[in-house]
Amino acid sequence: MALTSALNNALAGLRFTSVATALTSANISNAPNPSYTRKSINPVQLFAGDQVAGIAVGAITREYDAFVQRQLVAEISNAGYASTRAQFLSRLDQMFGAPGSARALDTVLNDLSGSFQTLQTSPESQTARAGVINSATVVAQTLRSLSSSVQSMRVDAEKGLADATTRLNSLLKDLTDVNGRLTTAFDDQSRVGLLDQRDNLVAQISEYVEVRTVYD
């Protein structure tokens, strides 16, 4: 009977070591993965009467901070908004040109104003008249180019919204699927993996919309 108990203890220890080793390996291999949280295993002693009869795998938990995760989701959302806004503002800056540069809108308007002043001073001058026409032509071309560029930005924004909506709907569907699987996942190893997936999906969703998480 003592030999059987010793063998059972040894087998229980080997099973625990196998799970713990696999968990440690997963922690190491996924260390660079931002959507992975480190897992830990809690050993549980088994008793036969008042004697220790081995060790078993207890709860598998994640090294997880809900407050930090909420802050991360909020900052991802803010960063997504700031990045998109900065991209379009940068395009607008390029379109209008640096103030004072040769092709900037303020420069061509100032040139037109100057040509009119020259014409006012010398209305009989053919050169002054040609200068007004040339300056007006440049202003018209610049405004036409700006209008075309703004329309192109509008089309890009609408396409971006359509693509983002499609992607967001896909992420929400995946989140619903993960939440459904969590209701039927009763072993800790399955649950902690699904919880990582869920947090990753929430983080991706926050790239498109503001997110407030409520865990039940």
PDB file of C-alpha atoms in Angstrom:
ATOM      1  CA  MET A   1       0.000   0.000   0.000  1.00  0.00           C
ATOM      2  CA  ALA A   2       2.915   2.327   0.816  1.00  0.00           C
ATOM      3  CA  LEU A   3       4.463   1.607  -2.606  1.00  0.00           C
ATOM      4  CA  THR A   4       1.180   2.384  -4.364  1.00  0.00           C
ATOM      5  CA  SER A   5       0.865   5.676  -2.497  1.00  0.00           C
ATOM      6  CA  ALA A   6       4.436   6.593  -3.359  1.00  0.00           C
ATOM      7  CA  LEU A   7       3.830   5.858  -7.048  1.00  0.00           C
ATOM      8  CA  ASN A   8       0.629   7.887  -7.028  1.00  0.00           C
ATOM      9  CA  ASN A   9       2.458  10.773  -5.387  1.00  0.00           C
ATOM     10  CA  ALA A  10       5.181  10.577  -8.013  1.00  0.00           C
ATOM     11  CA  LEU A  11       2.690  10.461 -10.889  1.00  0.00           C
ATOM     12  CA  ALA A  12       0.782  13.437  -9.482  1.00  0.00           C
ATOM     13  CA  GLY A  13       4.027  15.357  -9.195  1.00  0.00           C
ATOM     14  CA  LEU A  14       4.985  14.499 -12.768  1.00  0.00           C
ATOM     15  CA  ARG A  15       1.597  15.628 -14.054  1.00  0.00           C
ATOM     16  CA  PHE A  16       1.917  18.907 -12.184  1.00  0.00           C
ATOM     17  CA  THR A  17       5.482  19.400 -13.437  1.00  0.00           C
ATOM     18  CA  SER A  18       4.361  18.719 -17.012  1.00  0.00           C
ATOM     19  CA  VAL A  19       1.627  21.375 -16.866  1.00  0.00           C
ATOM     20  CA  ALA A  20       3.896  23.858 -15.079  1.00  0.00           C
ATOM     21  CA  THR A  21       6.694  23.316 -17.615  1.00  0.00           C
ATOM     22  CA  ALA A  22       4.298  23.834 -20.523  1.00  0.00           C
ATOM     23  CA  LEU A  23       3.006  27.010 -18.889  1.00  0.00           C
ATOM     24  CA  THR A  24       6.528  28.330 -18.300  1.00  0.00           C
ATOM     25  CA  SER A  25       7.431  27.560 -21.907  1.00  0.00           C
ATOM     26  CA  ALA A  26       4.362  29.478 -23.112  1.00  0.00           C
ATOM     27  CA  ASN A  27       5.281  32.445 -20.883  1.00  0.00           C
ATOM     28  CA  ILE A  28       8.794  32.566 -22.315  1.00  0.00           C
ATOM     29  CA  SER A  29       7.858  32.081 -25.974  1.00  0.00           C
ATOM     30  CA  ASN A  30       5.078  34.686 -25.784  1.00  0.00           C
ATOM     31  CA  ALA A  31       7.071  37.287 -23.862  1.00  0.00           C
ATOM     32  CA  PRO A  32       7.344  39.605 -26.928  1.00  0.00           C
ATOM     33  CA  ASN A  33       3.614  39.210 -27.665  1.00  0.00           C
ATOM     34  CA  PRO A  34       1.786  42.334 -26.381  1.00  0.00           C
ATOM     35  CA  SER A  35      -1.582  40.532 -26.347  1.00  0.00           C
ATOM     36  CA  TYR A  36      -0.320  37.767 -24.059  1.00  0.00           C
ATOM     37  CA  THR A  37      -0.392  37.970 -20.280  1.00  0.00           C
ATOM     38  CA  ARG A  38       1.909  35.897 -18.108  1.00  0.00           C
ATOM     39  CA  LYS A  39       0.233  32.882 -16.517  1.00  0.00           C
ATOM     40  CA  SER A  40       0.918  31.272 -13.156  1.00  0.00           C
ATOM     41  CA  ILE A  41      -0.215  27.983 -11.664  1.00  0.00           C
ATOM     42  CA  ASN A  42      -1.248  27.340  -8.101  1.00  0.00           C
ATOM     43  CA  PRO A  43      -0.367  23.895  -6.699  1.00  0.00           C
ATOM     44  CA  VAL A  44      -2.939  22.092  -4.573  1.00  0.00           C
ATOM     45  CA  GLN A  45      -1.954  19.401  -2.110  1.00  0.00           C
ATOM     46  CA  LEU A  46      -3.911  16.141  -2.176  1.00  0.00           C
ATOM     47  CA  PHE A  47      -4.585  14.300   1.059  1.00  0.00           C
ATOM     48  CA  ALA A  48      -5.478  10.734   1.899  1.00  0.00           C
ATOM     49  CA  GLY A  49      -6.747  11.005   5.398  1.00  0.00           C
ATOM     50  CA  ASP A  50      -4.213  13.096   7.233  1.00  0.00           C
ATOM     51  CA  GLN A  51      -1.391  12.178   4.871  1.00  0.00           C
ATOM     52  CA  VAL A  52      -0.250  14.158   1.827  1.00  0.00           C
ATOM     53  CA  ALA A  53      -1.128  12.064  -1.214  1.00  0.00           C
ATOM     54  CA  GLY A  54       0.454  14.173  -3.933  1.00  0.00           C
ATOM     55  CA  ILE A  55       0.054  17.481  -5.653  1.00  0.00           C
ATOM     56  CA  ALA A  56      -2.424  18.585  -8.290  1.00  0.00           C
ATOM     57  CA  VAL A  57      -2.845  21.493 -10.667  1.00  0.00           C
ATOM     58  CA  GLY A  58      -4.860  24.220  -9.014  1.00  0.00           C
ATOM     59  CA  ALA A  59      -6.112  27.444 -10.540  1.00  0.00           C
ATOM     60  CA  ILE A  60      -4.259  28.903 -13.525  1.00  0.00           C
ATOM     61  CA  THR A  61      -4.354  32.670 -13.283  1.00  0.00           C
ATOM     62  CA  ARG A  62      -3.211  35.624 -15.370  1.00  0.00           C
ATOM     63  CA  GLU A  63      -0.905  38.363 -14.137  1.00  0.00           C
ATOM     64  CA  TYR A  64      -3.536  40.923 -15.005  1.00  0.00           C
ATOM     65  CA  ASP A  65      -4.283  44.446 -13.802  1.00  0.00           C
ATOM     66  CA  ALA A  66      -7.787  45.585 -14.784  1.00  0.00           C
ATOM     67  CA  PHE A  67      -7.010  49.256 -14.088  1.00  0.00           C
ATOM     68  CA  VAL A  68      -3.921  49.231 -16.297  1.00  0.00           C
ATOM     69  CA  GLN A  69      -5.862  47.435 -19.041  1.00  0.00           C
ATOM     70  CA  ARG A  70      -8.629  50.066 -18.947  1.00  0.00           C
ATOM     71  CA  GLN A  71      -6.054  52.839 -19.149  1.00  0.00           C
ATOM     72  CA  LEU A  72      -4.366  51.104 -22.080  1.00  0.00           C
ATOM     73  CA  VAL A  73      -7.653  50.789 -23.970  1.00  0.00           C
ATOM     74  CA  ALA A  74      -8.426  54.469 -23.374  1.00  0.00           C
ATOM     75  CA  GLU A  75      -4.988  55.572 -24.575  1.00  0.00           C
ATOM     76  CA  ILE A  76      -5.186  53.368 -27.681  1.00  0.00           C
ATOM     77  CA  SER A  77      -8.464  55.086 -28.543  1.00  0.00           C
ATOM     78  CA  ASN A  78      -6.942  58.545 -27.986  1.00  0.00           C
ATOM     79  CA  ALA A  79      -3.862  57.637 -30.014  1.00  0.00           C
ATOM     80  CA  GLY A  80      -5.994  56.389 -32.913  1.00  0.00           C
ATOM     81  CA  TYR A  81      -7.936  59.665 -33.005  1.00  0.00           C
ATOM     82  CA  ALA A  82      -4.781  61.782 -32.750  1.00  0.00           C
ATOM     83  CA  SER A  83      -3.016  59.776 -35.467  1.00  0.00           C
ATOM     84  CA  THR A  84      -5.894  60.061 -37.950  1.00  0.00           C
ATOM     85  CA  ARG A  85      -6.305  63.773 -37.249  1.00  0.00           C
ATOM     86  CA  ALA A  86      -2.563  64.386 -37.640  1.00  0.00           C
ATOM     87  CA  GLN A  87      -2.483  62.568 -40.984  1.00  0.00           C
ATOM     88  CA  PHE A  88      -5.220  64.738 -42.487  1.00  0.00           C
ATOM     89  CA  LEU A  89      -3.798  67.955 -41.010  1.00  0.00           C
ATOM     90  CA  SER A  90      -0.417  67.069 -42.481  1.00  0.00           C
ATOM     91  CA  ARG A  91      -2.008  66.647 -45.905  1.00  0.00           C
ATOM     92  CA  LEU A  92      -3.739  70.008 -45.518  1.00  0.00           C
ATOM     93  CA  ASP A  93      -0.437  71.652 -44.600  1.00  0.00           C
ATOM     94  CA  GLN A  94       1.165  70.229 -47.718  1.00  0.00           C
ATOM     95  CA  MET A  95      -1.759  71.390 -49.860  1.00  0.00           C
ATOM     96  CA  PHE A  96      -1.682  74.992 -48.612  1.00  0.00           C
ATOM     97  CA  GLY A  97       2.105  75.082 -48.516  1.00  0.00           C
ATOM     98  CA  ALA A  98       4.399  76.673 -45.971  1.00  0.00           C
ATOM     99  CA  PRO A  99       3.474  80.349 -45.428  1.00  0.00           C
ATOM    100  CA  GLY A 100       5.628  82.528 -47.628  1.00  0.00           C
ATOM    101  CA  SER A 101       6.754  79.737 -49.963  1.00  0.00           C
ATOM    102  CA  ALA A 102       6.487  80.227 -53.718  1.00  0.00           C
ATOM    103  CA  ARG A 103       3.390  78.056 -54.247  1.00  0.00           C
ATOM    104  CA  ALA A 104       1.631  78.759 -50.938  1.00  0.00           C
ATOM    105  CA  LEU A 105      -1.901  80.160 -51.105  1.00  0.00           C
ATOM    106  CA  ASP A 106      -0.984  83.304 -49.184  1.00  0.00           C
ATOM    107  CA  THR A 107       1.886  83.977 -51.581  1.00  0.00           C
ATOM    108  CA  VAL A 108      -0.184  83.734 -54.774  1.00  0.00           C
ATOM    109  CA  LEU A 109      -2.927  85.903 -53.231  1.00  0.00           C
ATOM    110  CA  ASN A 110      -0.345  88.501 -52.183  1.00  0.00           C
ATOM    111  CA  ASP A 111       1.105  88.412 -55.711  1.00  0.00           C
ATOM    112  CA  LEU A 112      -2.356  89.041 -57.150  1.00  0.00           C
ATOM    113  CA  SER A 113      -2.915  91.921 -54.758  1.00  0.00           C
ATOM    114  CA  GLY A 114       0.476  93.382 -55.670  1.00  0.00           C
ATOM    115  CA  SER A 115      -0.227  93.120 -59.390  1.00  0.00           C
ATOM    116  CA  PHE A 116      -3.491  95.014 -58.928  1.00  0.00           C
ATOM    117  CA  GLN A 117      -1.670  97.733 -57.025  1.00  0.00           C
ATOM    118  CA  THR A 118       0.851  97.979 -59.846  1.00  0.00           C
ATOM    119  CA  LEU A 119      -1.954  98.183 -62.383  1.00  0.00           C
ATOM    120  CA  GLN A 120      -3.678 100.876 -60.331  1.00  0.00           C
ATOM    121  CA  THR A 121      -0.496 102.915 -60.405  1.00  0.00           C
ATOM    122  CA  SER A 122       0.088 102.366 -64.134  1.00  0.00           C
ATOM    123  CA  PRO A 123      -3.238 101.428 -65.760  1.00  0.00           C
ATOM    124  CA  GLU A 124      -1.871 102.112 -69.247  1.00  0.00           C
ATOM    125  CA  SER A 125       0.986  99.614 -68.840  1.00  0.00           C
ATOM    126  CA  GLN A 126       0.629  96.411 -70.852  1.00  0.00           C
ATOM    127  CA  THR A 127       3.120  94.739 -68.549  1.00  0.00           C
ATOM    128  CA  ALA A 128       0.981  95.596 -65.514  1.00  0.00           C
ATOM    129  CA  ARG A 129      -2.117  94.250 -67.207  1.00  0.00           C
ATOM    130  CA  ALA A 130      -0.327  91.034 -68.150  1.00  0.00           C
ATOM    131  CA  GLY A 131       0.907  90.742 -64.591  1.00  0.00           C
ATOM    132  CA  VAL A 132      -2.660  90.873 -63.266  1.00  0.00           C
ATOM    133  CA  ILE A 133      -3.772  88.230 -65.745  1.00  0.00           C
ATOM    134  CA  ASN A 134      -0.850  85.964 -64.906  1.00  0.00           C
ATOM    135  CA  SER A 135      -1.361  86.365 -61.162  1.00  0.00           C
ATOM    136  CA  ALA A 136      -5.096  85.728 -61.484  1.00  0.00           C
ATOM    137  CA  THR A 137      -4.372  82.606 -63.550  1.00  0.00           C
ATOM    138  CA  VAL A 138      -2.026  81.291 -60.864  1.00  0.00           C
ATOM    139  CA  VAL A 139      -4.642  81.959 -58.158  1.00  0.00           C
ATOM    140  CA  ALA A 140      -7.310  80.134 -60.193  1.00  0.00           C
ATOM    141  CA  GLN A 141      -4.997  77.165 -60.781  1.00  0.00           C
ATOM    142  CA  THR A 142      -4.073  77.061 -57.104  1.00  0.00           C
ATOM    143  CA  LEU A 143      -7.704  77.144 -55.987  1.00  0.00           C
ATOM    144  CA  ARG A 144      -8.606  74.470 -58.528  1.00  0.00           C
ATOM    145  CA  SER A 145      -5.766  72.275 -57.254  1.00  0.00           C
ATOM    146  CA  LEU A 146      -6.817  72.838 -53.640  1.00  0.00           C
ATOM    147  CA  SER A 147     -10.420  71.969 -54.453  1.00  0.00           C
ATOM    148  CA  SER A 148      -9.336  68.751 -56.166  1.00  0.00           C
ATOM    149  CA  SER A 149      -7.075  67.834 -53.237  1.00  0.00           C
ATOM    150  CA  VAL A 150      -9.800  68.498 -50.665  1.00  0.00           C
ATOM    151  CA  GLN A 151     -12.220  66.367 -52.664  1.00  0.00           C
ATOM    152  CA  SER A 152      -9.614  63.601 -52.776  1.00  0.00           C
ATOM    153  CA  MET A 153      -9.243  63.828 -48.993  1.00  0.00           C
ATOM    154  CA  ARG A 154     -13.009  63.610 -48.631  1.00  0.00           C
ATOM    155  CA  VAL A 155     -13.098  60.443 -50.759  1.00  0.00           C
ATOM    156  CA  ASP A 156     -10.229  58.950 -48.732  1.00  0.00           C
ATOM    157  CA  ALA A 157     -12.028  59.780 -45.474  1.00  0.00           C
ATOM    158  CA  GLU A 158     -15.249  58.137 -46.666  1.00  0.00           C
ATOM    159  CA  LYS A 159     -13.356  55.040 -47.825  1.00  0.00           C
ATOM    160  CA  GLY A 160     -11.509  54.939 -44.513  1.00  0.00           C
ATOM    161  CA  LEU A 161     -14.804  55.100 -42.630  1.00  0.00           C
ATOM    162  CA  ALA A 162     -16.262  52.295 -44.742  1.00  0.00           C
ATOM    163  CA  ASP A 163     -13.199  50.095 -44.218  1.00  0.00           C
ATOM    164  CA  ALA A 164     -13.155  50.884 -40.492  1.00  0.00           C
ATOM    165  CA  THR A 165     -16.846  49.997 -40.179  1.00  0.00           C
ATOM    166  CA  THR A 166     -16.293  46.652 -41.896  1.00  0.00           C
ATOM    167  CA  ARG A 167     -13.289  45.895 -39.690  1.00  0.00           C
ATOM    168  CA  LEU A 168     -15.131  47.009 -36.547  1.00  0.00           C
ATOM    169  CA  ASN A 169     -18.112  44.791 -37.316  1.00  0.00           C
ATOM    170  CA  SER A 170     -15.760  41.842 -37.802  1.00  0.00           C
ATOM    171  CA  LEU A 171     -14.029  42.515 -34.469  1.00  0.00           C
ATOM    172  CA  LEU A 172     -17.369  42.816 -32.666  1.00  0.00           C
ATOM    173  CA  LYS A 173     -18.454  39.496 -34.147  1.00  0.00           C
ATOM    174  CA  ASP A 174     -15.225  37.875 -32.965  1.00  0.00           C
ATOM    175  CA  LEU A 175     -15.729  39.400 -29.504  1.00  0.00           C
ATOM    176  CA  THR A 176     -19.240  37.974 -29.319  1.00  0.00           C
ATOM    177  CA  ASP A 177     -17.862  34.567 -30.302  1.00  0.00           C
ATOM    178  CA  VAL A 178     -15.137  34.687 -27.619  1.00  0.00           C
ATOM    179  CA  ASN A 179     -17.627  35.760 -24.949  1.00  0.00           C
ATOM    180  CA  GLY A 180     -19.873  32.878 -25.956  1.00  0.00           C
ATOM    181  CA  ARG A 181     -17.003  30.396 -25.706  1.00  0.00           C
ATOM    182  CA  LEU A 182     -16.103  31.768 -22.268  1.00  0.00           C
ATOM    183  CA  THR A 183     -19.528  30.769 -20.947  1.00  0.00           C
ATOM    184  CA  THR A 184     -18.768  27.123 -21.767  1.00  0.00           C
ATOM    185  CA  ALA A 185     -15.047  27.041 -20.923  1.00  0.00           C
ATOM    186  CA  PHE A 186     -14.768  25.458 -17.496  1.00  0.00           C
ATOM    187  CA  ASP A 187     -11.059  24.581 -17.312  1.00  0.00           C
ATOM    188  CA  ASP A 188      -8.635  27.363 -16.430  1.00  0.00           C
ATOM    189  CA  GLN A 189      -6.262  26.712 -19.325  1.00  0.00           C
ATOM    190  CA  SER A 190      -9.009  27.337 -21.856  1.00  0.00           C
ATOM    191  CA  ARG A 191     -10.377  30.336 -19.985  1.00  0.00           C
ATOM    192  CA  VAL A 192      -7.100  32.237 -19.596  1.00  0.00           C
ATOM    193  CA  GLY A 193      -6.373  31.848 -23.302  1.00  0.00           C
ATOM    194  CA  LEU A 194      -9.837  33.115 -24.208  1.00  0.00           C
ATOM    195  CA  LEU A 195      -9.473  36.027 -21.797  1.00  0.00           C
ATOM    196  CA  ASP A 196      -6.260  37.031 -23.574  1.00  0.00           C
ATOM    197  CA  GLN A 197      -8.111  36.882 -26.897  1.00  0.00           C
ATOM    198  CA  ARG A 198     -10.924  38.991 -25.496  1.00  0.00           C
ATOM    199  CA  ASP A 199      -8.577  41.678 -24.158  1.00  0.00           C
ATOM    200  CA  ASN A 200      -6.774  41.770 -27.496  1.00  0.00           C
ATOM    201  CA  LEU A 201     -10.070  42.205 -29.365  1.00  0.00           C
ATOM    202  CA  VAL A 202     -11.164  44.988 -27.016  1.00  0.00           C
ATOM    203  CA  ALA A 203      -7.830  46.753 -27.611  1.00  0.00           C
ATOM    204  CA  GLN A 204      -8.275  46.455 -31.387  1.00  0.00           C
ATOM    205  CA  ILE A 205     -11.849  47.745 -31.183  1.00  0.00           C
ATOM    206  CA  SER A 206     -10.628  50.761 -29.219  1.00  0.00           C
ATOM    207  CA  GLU A 207      -8.554  51.779 -32.255  1.00  0.00           C
ATOM    208  CA  TYR A 208     -11.829  52.665 -33.995  1.00  0.00           C
ATOM    209  CA  VAL A 209     -14.223  53.772 -31.236  1.00  0.00           C
ATOM    210  CA  GLU A 210     -14.122  54.769 -27.602  1.00  0.00           C
ATOM    211  CA  VAL A 211     -14.550  51.706 -25.407  1.00  0.00           C
ATOM    212  CA  ARG A 212     -15.792  51.282 -21.863  1.00  0.00           C
ATOM    213  CA  THR A 213     -15.439  47.750 -20.536  1.00  0.00           C
ATOM    214  CA  VAL A 214     -17.739  46.170 -17.977  1.00  0.00           C
ATOM    215  CA  TYR A 215     -16.769  42.680 -16.818  1.00  0.00           C
ATOM    216  CA  ASP A 216     -19.437  40.308 -15.579  1.00  0.00           C
TER     217      ASP A 216
END
